Coordinates of C-alpha atoms in Angstrom, one line a residue:
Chain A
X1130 CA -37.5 38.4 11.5
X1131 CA -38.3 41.7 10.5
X1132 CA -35.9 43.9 13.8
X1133 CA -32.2 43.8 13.5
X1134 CA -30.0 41.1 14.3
X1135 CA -27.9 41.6 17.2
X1136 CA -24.9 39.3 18.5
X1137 CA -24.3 39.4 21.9
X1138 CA -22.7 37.7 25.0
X1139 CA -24.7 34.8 26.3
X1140 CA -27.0 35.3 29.7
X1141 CA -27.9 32.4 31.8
X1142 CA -31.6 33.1 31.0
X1143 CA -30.9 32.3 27.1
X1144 CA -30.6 28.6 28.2
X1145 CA -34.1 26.9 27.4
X1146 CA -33.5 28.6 23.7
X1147 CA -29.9 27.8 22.9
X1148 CA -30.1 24.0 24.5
X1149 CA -33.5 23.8 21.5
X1150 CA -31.2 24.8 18.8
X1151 CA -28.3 22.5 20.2
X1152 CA -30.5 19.5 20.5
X1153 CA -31.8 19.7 17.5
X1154 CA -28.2 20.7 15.4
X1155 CA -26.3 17.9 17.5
X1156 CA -28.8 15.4 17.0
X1157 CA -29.0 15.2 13.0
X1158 CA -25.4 14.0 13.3
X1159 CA -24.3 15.5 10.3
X1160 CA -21.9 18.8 11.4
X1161 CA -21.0 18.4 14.8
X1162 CA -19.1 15.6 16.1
X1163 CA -20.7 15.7 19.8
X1164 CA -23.2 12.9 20.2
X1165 CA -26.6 13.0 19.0
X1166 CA -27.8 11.6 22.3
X1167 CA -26.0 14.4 24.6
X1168 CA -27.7 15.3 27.4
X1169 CA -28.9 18.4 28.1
X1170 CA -26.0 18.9 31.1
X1171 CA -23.4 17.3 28.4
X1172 CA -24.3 20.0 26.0
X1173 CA -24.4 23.1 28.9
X1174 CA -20.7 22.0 29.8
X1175 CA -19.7 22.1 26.1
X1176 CA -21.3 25.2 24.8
X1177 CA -21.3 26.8 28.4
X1178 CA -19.0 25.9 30.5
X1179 CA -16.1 24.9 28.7
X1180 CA -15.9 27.6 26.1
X1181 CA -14.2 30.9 26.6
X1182 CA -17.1 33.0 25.8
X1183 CA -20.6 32.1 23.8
X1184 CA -22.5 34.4 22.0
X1185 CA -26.8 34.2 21.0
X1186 CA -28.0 35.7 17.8
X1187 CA -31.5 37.2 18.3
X1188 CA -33.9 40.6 17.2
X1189 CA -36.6 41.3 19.6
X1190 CA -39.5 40.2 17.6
X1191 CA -37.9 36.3 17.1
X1192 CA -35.7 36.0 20.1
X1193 CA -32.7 33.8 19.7
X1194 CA -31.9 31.8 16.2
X1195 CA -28.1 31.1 16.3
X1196 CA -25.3 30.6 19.0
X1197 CA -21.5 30.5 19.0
X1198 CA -19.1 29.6 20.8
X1199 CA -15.4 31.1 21.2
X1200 CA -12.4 29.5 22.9
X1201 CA -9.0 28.6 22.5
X1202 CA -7.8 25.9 20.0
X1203 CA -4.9 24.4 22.0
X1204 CA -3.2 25.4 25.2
X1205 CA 0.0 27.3 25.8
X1206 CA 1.9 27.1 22.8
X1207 CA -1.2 27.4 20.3
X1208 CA -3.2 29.4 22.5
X1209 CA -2.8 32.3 20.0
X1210 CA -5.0 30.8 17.6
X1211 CA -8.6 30.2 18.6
X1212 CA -12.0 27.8 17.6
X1213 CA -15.2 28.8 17.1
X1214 CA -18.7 26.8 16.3
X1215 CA -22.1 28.3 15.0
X1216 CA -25.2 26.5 15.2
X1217 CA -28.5 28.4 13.7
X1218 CA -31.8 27.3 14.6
X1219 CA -33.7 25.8 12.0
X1220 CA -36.2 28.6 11.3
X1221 CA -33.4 30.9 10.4
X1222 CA -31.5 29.4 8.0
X1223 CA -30.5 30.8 4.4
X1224 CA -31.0 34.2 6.0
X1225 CA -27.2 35.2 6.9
X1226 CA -27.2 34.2 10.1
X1227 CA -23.8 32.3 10.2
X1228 CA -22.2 34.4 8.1
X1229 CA -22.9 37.4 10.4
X1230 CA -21.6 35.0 13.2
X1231 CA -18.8 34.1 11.8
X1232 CA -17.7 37.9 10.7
X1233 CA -18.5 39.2 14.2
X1234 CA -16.4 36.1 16.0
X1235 CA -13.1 37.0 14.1
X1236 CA -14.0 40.8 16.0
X1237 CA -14.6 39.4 19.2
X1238 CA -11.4 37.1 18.4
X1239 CA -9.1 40.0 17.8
X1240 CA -10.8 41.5 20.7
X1241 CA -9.6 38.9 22.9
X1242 CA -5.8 38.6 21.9
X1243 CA -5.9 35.6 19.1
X1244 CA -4.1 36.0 15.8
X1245 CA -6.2 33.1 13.7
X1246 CA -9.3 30.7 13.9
X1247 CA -9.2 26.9 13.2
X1248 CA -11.9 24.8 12.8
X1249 CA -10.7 21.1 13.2
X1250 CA -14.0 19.4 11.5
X1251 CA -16.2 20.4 8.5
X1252 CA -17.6 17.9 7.3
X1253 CA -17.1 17.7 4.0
X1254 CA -20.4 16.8 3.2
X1255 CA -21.7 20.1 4.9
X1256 CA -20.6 22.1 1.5
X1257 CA -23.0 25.2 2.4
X1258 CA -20.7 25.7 5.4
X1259 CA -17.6 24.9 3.7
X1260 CA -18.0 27.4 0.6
X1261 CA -19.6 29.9 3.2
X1262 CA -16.7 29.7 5.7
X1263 CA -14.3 30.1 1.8
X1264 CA -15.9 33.2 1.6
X1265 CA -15.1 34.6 5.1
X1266 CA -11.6 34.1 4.1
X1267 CA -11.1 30.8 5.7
X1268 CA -8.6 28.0 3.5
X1269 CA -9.2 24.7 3.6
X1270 CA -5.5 23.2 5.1
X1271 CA -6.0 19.9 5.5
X1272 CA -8.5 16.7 4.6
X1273 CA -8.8 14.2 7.1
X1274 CA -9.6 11.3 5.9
X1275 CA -13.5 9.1 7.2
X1276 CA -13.0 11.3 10.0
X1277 CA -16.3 12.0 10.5
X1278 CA -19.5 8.9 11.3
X1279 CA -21.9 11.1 8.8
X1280 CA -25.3 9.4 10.1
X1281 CA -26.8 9.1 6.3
X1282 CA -23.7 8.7 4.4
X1283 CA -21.2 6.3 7.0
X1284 CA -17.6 7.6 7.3
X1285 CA -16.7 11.0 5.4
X1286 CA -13.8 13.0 5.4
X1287 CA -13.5 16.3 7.4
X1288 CA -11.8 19.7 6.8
X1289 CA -9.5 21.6 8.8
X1290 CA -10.0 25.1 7.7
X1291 CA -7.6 28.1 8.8
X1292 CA -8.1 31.7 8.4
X1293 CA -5.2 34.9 9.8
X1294 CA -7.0 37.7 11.7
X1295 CA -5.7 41.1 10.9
X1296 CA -6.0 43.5 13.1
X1297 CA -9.0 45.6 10.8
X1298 CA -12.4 45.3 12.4
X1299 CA -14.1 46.9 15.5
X1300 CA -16.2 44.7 18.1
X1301 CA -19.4 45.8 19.1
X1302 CA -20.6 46.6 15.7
X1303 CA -22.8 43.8 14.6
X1304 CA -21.9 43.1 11.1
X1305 CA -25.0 43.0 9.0
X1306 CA -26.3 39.3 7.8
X1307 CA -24.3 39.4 4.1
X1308 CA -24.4 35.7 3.0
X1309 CA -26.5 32.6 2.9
X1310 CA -26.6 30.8 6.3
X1311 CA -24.6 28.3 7.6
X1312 CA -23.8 25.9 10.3
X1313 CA -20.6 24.2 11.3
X1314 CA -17.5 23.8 12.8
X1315 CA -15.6 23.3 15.7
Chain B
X1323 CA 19.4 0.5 29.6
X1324 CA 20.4 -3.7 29.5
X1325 CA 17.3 -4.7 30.8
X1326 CA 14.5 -5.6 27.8
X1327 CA 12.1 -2.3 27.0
X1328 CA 8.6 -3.0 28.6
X1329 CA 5.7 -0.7 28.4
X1330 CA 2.8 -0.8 30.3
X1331 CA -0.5 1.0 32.0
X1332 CA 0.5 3.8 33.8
X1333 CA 0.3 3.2 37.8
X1334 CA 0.0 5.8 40.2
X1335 CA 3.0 4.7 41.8
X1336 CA 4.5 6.2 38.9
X1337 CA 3.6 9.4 38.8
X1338 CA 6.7 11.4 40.1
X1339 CA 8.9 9.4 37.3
X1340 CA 6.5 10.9 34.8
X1341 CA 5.8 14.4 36.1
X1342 CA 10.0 14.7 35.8
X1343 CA 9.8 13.7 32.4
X1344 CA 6.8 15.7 31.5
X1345 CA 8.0 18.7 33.3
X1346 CA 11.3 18.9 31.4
X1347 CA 9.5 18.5 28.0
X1348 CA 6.9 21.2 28.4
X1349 CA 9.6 23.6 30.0
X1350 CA 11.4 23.3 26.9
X1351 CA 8.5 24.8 24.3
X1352 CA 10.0 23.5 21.7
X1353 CA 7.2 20.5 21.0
X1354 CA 4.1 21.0 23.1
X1355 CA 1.4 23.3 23.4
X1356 CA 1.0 22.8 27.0
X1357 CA 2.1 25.7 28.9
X1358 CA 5.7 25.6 29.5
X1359 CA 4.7 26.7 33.5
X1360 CA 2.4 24.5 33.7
X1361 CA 1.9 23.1 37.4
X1362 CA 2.3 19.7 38.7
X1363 CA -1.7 19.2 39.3
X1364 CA -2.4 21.1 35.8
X1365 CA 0.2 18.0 34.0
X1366 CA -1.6 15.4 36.2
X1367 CA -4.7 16.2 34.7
X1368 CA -3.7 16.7 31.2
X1369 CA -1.3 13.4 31.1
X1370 CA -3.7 11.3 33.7
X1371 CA -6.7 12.0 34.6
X1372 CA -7.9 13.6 30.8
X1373 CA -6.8 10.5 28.3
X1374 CA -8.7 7.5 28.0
X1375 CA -5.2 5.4 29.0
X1376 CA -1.7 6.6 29.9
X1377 CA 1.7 4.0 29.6
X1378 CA 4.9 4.1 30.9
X1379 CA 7.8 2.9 28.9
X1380 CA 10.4 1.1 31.6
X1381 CA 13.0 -1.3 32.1
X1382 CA 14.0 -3.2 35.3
X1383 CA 17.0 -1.5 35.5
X1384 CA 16.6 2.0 34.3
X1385 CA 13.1 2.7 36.1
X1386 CA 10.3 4.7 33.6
X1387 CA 12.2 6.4 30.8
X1388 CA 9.0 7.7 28.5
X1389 CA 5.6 8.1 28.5
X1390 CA 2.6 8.4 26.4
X1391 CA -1.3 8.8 26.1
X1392 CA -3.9 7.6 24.0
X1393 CA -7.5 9.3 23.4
X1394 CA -10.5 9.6 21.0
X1395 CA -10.0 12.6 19.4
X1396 CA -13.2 14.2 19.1
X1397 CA -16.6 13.4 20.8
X1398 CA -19.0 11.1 19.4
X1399 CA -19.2 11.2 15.7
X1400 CA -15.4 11.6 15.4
X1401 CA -14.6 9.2 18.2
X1402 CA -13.4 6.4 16.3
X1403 CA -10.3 8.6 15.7
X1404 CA -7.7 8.4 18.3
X1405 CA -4.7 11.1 19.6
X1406 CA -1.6 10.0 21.1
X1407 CA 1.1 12.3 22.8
X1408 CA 4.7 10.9 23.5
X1409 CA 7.3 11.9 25.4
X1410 CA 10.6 10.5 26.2
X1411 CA 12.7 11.1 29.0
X1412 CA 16.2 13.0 28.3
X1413 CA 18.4 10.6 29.3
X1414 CA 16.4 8.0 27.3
X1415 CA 16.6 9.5 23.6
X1416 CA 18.0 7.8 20.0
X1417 CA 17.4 4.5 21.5
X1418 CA 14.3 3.7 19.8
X1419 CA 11.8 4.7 22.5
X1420 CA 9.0 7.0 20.4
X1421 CA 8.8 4.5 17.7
X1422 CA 7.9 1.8 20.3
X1423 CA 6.3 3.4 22.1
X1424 CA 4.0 4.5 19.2
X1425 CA 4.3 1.4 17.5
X1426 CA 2.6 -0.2 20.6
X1427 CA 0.1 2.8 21.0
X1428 CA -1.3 1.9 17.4
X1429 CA -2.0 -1.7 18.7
X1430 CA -3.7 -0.6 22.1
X1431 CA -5.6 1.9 19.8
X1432 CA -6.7 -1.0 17.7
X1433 CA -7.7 -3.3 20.8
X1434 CA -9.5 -0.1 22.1
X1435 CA -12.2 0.3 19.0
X1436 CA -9.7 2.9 17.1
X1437 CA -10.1 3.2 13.5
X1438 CA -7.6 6.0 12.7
X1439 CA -4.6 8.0 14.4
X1440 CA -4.4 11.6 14.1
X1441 CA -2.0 14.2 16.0
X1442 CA -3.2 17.7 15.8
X1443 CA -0.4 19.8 16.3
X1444 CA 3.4 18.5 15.2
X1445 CA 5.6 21.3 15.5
X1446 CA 7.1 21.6 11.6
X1447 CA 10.8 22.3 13.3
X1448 CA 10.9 19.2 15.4
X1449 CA 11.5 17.0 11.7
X1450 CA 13.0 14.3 13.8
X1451 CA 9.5 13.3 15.1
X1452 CA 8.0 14.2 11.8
X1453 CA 10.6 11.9 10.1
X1454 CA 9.4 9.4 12.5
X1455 CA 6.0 9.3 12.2
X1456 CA 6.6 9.2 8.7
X1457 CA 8.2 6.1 9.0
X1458 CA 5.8 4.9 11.0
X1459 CA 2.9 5.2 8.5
X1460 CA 2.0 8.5 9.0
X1461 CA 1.1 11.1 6.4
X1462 CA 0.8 15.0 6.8
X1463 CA -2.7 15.7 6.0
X1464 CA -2.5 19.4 6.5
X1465 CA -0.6 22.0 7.6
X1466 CA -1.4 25.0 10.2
X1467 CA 0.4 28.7 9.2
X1468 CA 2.1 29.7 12.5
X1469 CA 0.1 27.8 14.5
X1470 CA 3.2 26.6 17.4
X1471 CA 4.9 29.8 19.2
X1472 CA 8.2 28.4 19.5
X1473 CA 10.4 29.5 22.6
X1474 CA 13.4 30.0 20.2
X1475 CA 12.2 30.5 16.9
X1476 CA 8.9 32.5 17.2
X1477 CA 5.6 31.6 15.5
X1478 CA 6.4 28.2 13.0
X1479 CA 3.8 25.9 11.3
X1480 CA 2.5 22.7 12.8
X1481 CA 1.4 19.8 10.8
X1482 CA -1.8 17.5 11.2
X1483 CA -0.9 13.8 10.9
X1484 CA -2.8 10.6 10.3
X1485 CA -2.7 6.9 9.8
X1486 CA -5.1 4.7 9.0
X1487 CA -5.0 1.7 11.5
X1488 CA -5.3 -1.9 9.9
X1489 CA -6.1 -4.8 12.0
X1490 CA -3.1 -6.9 12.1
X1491 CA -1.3 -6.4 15.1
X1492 CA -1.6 -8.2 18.6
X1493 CA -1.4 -5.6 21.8
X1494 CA 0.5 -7.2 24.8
X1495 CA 3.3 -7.7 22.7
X1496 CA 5.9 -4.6 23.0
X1497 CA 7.6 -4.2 19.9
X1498 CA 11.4 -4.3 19.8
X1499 CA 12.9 -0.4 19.8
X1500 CA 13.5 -0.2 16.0
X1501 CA 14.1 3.5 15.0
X1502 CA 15.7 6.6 16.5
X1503 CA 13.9 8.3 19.5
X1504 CA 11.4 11.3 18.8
X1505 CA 9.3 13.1 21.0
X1506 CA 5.7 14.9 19.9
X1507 CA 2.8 15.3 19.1
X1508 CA -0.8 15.9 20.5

């Protein structure tokens, strides 16, 4: 990847690329609790449909590498604070790519009205994410315990990790990649 | 309520018993997320049609007095974790109804494959279901800054809770009511 990374909204035409990143992220079954054996239309209604917005990492020469998603962490009452996952593509790891995710989801976050991020499950095993998400200002506030069927190492626990958003960064300014990359989360 | 405490699968027969109880509870934002205004058909999905089983706590002579749900908790790899919710009816409260009703969800969660139970959001303020739980085997595994707008007292902390769920208990056997009543918990 030798043009800039830009972050932007997901287009129904970025399908073919982002479901090849899914598949192959969901499938190791050692970050993300959906099944390794989703379906391609299981995995369009998560990342898709159901979230509140997704986002596609990609510079002209590559095309896309990474993918978010943004949405609400609980109805109502919790509505205020929101959950995001990252998934990089294979090729594009160690380059930044979730950190820049990660810093320009707590912009769109702001952007959209929500106060904090959770993410309900890090895997504990996934340390690259966990001491990456650490750095973006995120605290680990609780352990859950075997919560997670690690396919290698059986039952492991999971993090719930919890950052504040202050009101200090613009959207639509793709922060530049700044950390060694990482996947996980939601 | 003279008649003994029996709780059972949820019938559609029941549903405008449990939409009154339901409705009151989330009107009072004071222990769910859910939207306070939420709509009938918006609780029938969340409280019916969403969880993997719904009960009814009843007596002959009383009619349905509380109500509860039972889910994996995440997908796939983090499905052998279950989620409960109860709620008890107004009318029906410091008579032991949450603790049987959640002693009796731990045993269907056993019979259904659960290895764990974990609710994501109890609302710090509301210690008489946190007491509960606590008495019930539950420990607080982590704590969310802010993460429940209360109606009356603004933005307060919810905790993550979580038991461990040992196989020696027999389902289709209601326990006696043994504690004081508490609602919560998602």
């Amino acid at each position: 990847m030798r043009e800039p990374l830009t972050i932007r909204r997901y287009q129904a035409g970025d399908w073919p690329s982002v479901w090849s990143i899914l598949h192959h992220a969901f499938s190791t079954g050692d970050t993300y609790a959906f099944a390794p054996e989703s379906t391609e239309a299981e995995v369009h209604n998560i990342w898709i449909e159901g979230p509140q917005a997704t986002y596609v990492a990609c510079s002209s020469d590559v095309g896309i590498f990474g993918t978010y998603i943004l949405k609400p962490n609980q109805p109502g009452l919790g509505s205020h604070v929101c959950n995001c996952g990252y998934v990089v593509g294979p090729a594009a790891r160690g380059k930044g790519i979730g950190a820049a995710m990660c810093e320009h989801s707590q912009n769109a976050a702001r952007s959209l009205g929500f106060r904090s991020m959770q993410f309900n499950l890090v895997v504990s095993t996934n340390t690259g994410a966990v001491h990456l998400w650490q750095k973006l200002g995120f605290s680990i506030v609780g352990t859950l315990p075997g919560a997670f069927q690690h396919k290698v190492h059986g039952d492991v626990d999971a993090y719930v990790m919890f950052k504040h958003l202050a009101a200090n960064r613009q959207l639509n300014q793709a922060p530049e990649p700044t950390a060694s990359s990482g996947r996980g989360s939601s």
